[in-house]
XYZ file of C-alpha atoms in Angstrom:
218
model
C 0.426 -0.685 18.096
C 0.304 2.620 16.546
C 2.340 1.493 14.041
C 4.299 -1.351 12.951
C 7.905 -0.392 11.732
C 10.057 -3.023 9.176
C 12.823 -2.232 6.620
C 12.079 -2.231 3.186
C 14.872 -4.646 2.708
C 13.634 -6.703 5.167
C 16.434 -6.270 8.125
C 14.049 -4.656 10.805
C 10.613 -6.227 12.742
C 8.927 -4.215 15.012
C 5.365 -5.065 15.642
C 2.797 -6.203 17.844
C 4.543 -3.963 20.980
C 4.000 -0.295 21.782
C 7.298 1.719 21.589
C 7.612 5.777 22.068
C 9.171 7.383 18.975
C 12.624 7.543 20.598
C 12.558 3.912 20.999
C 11.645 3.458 17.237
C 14.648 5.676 16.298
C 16.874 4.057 18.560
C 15.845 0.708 17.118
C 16.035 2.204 13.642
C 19.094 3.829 13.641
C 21.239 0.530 14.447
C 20.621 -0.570 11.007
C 21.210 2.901 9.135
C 24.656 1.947 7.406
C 22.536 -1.124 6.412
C 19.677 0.891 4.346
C 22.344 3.044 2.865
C 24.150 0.208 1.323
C 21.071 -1.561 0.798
C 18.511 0.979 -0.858
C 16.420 0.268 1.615
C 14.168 2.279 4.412
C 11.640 1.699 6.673
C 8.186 0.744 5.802
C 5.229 2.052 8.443
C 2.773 -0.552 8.165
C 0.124 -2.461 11.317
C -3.734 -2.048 10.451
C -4.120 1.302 8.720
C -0.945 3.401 9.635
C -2.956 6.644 8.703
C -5.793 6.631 11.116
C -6.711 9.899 13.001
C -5.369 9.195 16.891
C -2.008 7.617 15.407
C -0.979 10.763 13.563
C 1.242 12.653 16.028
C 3.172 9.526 16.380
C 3.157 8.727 12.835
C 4.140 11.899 12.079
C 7.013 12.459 14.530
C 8.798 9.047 13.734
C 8.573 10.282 9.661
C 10.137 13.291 10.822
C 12.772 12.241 12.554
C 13.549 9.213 9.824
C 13.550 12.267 6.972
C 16.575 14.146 9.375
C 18.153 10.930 9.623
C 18.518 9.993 6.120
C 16.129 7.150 6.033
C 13.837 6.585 3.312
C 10.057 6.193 4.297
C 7.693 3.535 3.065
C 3.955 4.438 4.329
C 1.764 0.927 3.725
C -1.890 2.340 3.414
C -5.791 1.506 2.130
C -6.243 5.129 2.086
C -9.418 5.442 3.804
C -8.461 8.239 5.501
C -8.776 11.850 5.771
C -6.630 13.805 3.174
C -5.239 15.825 5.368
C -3.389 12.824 7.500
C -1.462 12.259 4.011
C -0.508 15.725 3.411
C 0.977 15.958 6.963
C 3.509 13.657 6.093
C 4.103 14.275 2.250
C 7.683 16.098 3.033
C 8.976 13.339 4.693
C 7.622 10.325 2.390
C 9.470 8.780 -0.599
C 6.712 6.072 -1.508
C 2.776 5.087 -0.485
C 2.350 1.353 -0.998
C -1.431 1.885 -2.053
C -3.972 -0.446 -2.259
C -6.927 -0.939 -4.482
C -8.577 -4.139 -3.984
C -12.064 -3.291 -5.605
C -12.983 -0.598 -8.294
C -16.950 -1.303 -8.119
C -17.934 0.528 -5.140
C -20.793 -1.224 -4.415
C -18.489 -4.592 -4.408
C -16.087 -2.656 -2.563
C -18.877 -1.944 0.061
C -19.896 -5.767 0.030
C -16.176 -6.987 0.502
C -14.256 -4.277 2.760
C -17.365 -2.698 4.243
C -17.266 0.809 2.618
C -16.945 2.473 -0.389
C -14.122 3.275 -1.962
C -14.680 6.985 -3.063
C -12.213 8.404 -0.372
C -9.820 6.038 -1.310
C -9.852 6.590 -4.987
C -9.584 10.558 -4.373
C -6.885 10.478 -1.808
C -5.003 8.436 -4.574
C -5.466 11.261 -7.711
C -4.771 13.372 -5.040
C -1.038 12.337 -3.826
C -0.433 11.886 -7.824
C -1.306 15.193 -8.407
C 1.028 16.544 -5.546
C 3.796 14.352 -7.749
C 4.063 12.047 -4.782
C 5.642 8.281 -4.817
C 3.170 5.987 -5.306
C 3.187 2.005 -5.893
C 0.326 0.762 -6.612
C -0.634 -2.614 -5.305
C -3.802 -5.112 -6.445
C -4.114 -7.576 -4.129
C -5.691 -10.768 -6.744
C -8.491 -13.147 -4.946
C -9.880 -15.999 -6.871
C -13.936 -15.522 -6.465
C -13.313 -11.957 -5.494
C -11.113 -9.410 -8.508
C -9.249 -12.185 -10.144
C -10.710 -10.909 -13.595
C -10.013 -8.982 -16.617
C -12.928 -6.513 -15.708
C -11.340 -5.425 -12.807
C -7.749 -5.166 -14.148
C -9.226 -3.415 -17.455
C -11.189 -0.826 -14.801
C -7.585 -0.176 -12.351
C -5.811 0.921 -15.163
C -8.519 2.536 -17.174
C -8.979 4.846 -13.484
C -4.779 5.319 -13.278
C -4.735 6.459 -16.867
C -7.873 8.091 -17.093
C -7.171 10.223 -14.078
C -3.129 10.458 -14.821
C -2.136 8.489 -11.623
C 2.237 8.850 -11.973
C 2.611 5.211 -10.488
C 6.190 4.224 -10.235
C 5.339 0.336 -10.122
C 2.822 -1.747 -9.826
C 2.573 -5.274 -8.181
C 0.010 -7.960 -8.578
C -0.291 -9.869 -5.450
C -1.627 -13.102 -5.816
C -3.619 -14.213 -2.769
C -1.142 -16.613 -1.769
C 1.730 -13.874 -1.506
C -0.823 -11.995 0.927
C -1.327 -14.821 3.551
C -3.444 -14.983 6.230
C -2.271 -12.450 7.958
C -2.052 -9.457 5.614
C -5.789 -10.857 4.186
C -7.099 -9.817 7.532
C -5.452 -6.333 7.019
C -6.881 -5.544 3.941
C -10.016 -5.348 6.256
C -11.872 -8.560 4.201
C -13.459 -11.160 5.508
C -11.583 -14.576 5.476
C -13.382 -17.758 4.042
C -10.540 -20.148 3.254
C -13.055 -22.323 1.584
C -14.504 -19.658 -1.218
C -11.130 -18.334 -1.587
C -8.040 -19.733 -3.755
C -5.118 -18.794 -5.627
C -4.880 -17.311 -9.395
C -2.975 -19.948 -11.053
C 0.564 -17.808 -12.213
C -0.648 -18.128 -16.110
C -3.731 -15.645 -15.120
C -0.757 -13.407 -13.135
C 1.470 -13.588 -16.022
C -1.668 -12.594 -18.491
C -2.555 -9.356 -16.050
C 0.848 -8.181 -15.573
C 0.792 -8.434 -19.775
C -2.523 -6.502 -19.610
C -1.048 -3.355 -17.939
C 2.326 -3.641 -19.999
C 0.161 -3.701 -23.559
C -1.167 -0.055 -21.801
C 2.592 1.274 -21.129
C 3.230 0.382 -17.698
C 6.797 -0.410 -18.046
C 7.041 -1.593 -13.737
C 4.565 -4.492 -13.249
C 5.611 -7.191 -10.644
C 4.220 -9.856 -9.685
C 4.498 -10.133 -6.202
C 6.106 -7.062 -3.814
């Protein structure tokens, strides 16, 4: 669909079914009292929420969460144009942002593009003092290295990226299913899991640097 709706806290489902905005918010709204007791919200999330022909819709159903109270979760690569995130910066409280790959050539060879766009809209929504979390999903064979967790936070601290948290997601927190949304090609056979000792020894890596949020997991 145009976009996949789920609390934060994990009380609402809504994907794989078209719905108009009103039907979101009807949906929604059931389970406000719940997100106000909770802390939780509503994440947008289903392929890449920010894509061009979704934006109307993605943008009316922020709007209408932001009069309602609801906090706003927006689950993006963002490869997208710049201007689809600053249409919906008043009404977002966090972007749960990817980077999977800093070399852009390997980010080419993996995802199919570079990541250039991606990188700038990200020291772009930092700048504009914007929630950010910053996720890595970790793939054995792929980024599960301490090159490419020494280059993520030499870019977030070179470039001053505010990131609220940051999770490590080991590949077998992903799954199948969010794999094949991070765009990447799925060979179960050249892919495994970082054993937790190499999770516990990156999430040490960005804590030596001052990053006083590191999950593992989220």
């Amino acid at each position: 669909g145009a976009c996949a709706a789920n609390c934060f806290s994990g009380a609402l489902v809504m994907s794989g079914k078209e719905m108009t905005v009103e039907e979101v918010m009807e949906e929604i709204l059931q389970d406000r009292a719940y997100y106000r007791n909770s802390g939780g919200g509503v994440t947008l999330s289903g392929g890449e929420v920010m894509a061009s022909q979704h934006m109307d819709y993605v943008e009316e159903v922020c709007r209408k969460l932001h009069e309602n109270g609801v906090s706003i979760f927006i689950d993006t690569s963002g490869y997208t144009d710049y201007k689809n995130l600053k249409r919906i910066l008043p009404y977002v409280d966090v972007f749960l942002y990817d980077i999977k790959v800093m070399d852009p050539e390997d980010h080419k060879k993996y995802i199919g593009v570079d990541n250039s766009l991606i990188l700038e809209n990200l020291k772009k929504l930092s700048d504009e003092g914007t929630g950010l979390y910053i996720r890595l999903p970790i793939i054995q064979q792929v980024n599960a290295t301490d090159e490419h967790i020494e280059s993520v936070i030499h870019f977030l601290k070179e470039n001053n990226i505010h990131a609220r948290q940051v999770n490590l997601l080991p590949y077998h927190d992903i799954g199948k299913g969010k794999y094949a949304s991070l765009d990447m090609e799925y060979h179960d056979d050249e892919m495994s899991v970082p054993v937790s000792e190499l999770m516990e020894h990156f999430k040490s890596m960005f804590e030596e640097q001052g990053f006083n949020k590191v999950n593992i997991g989220g």
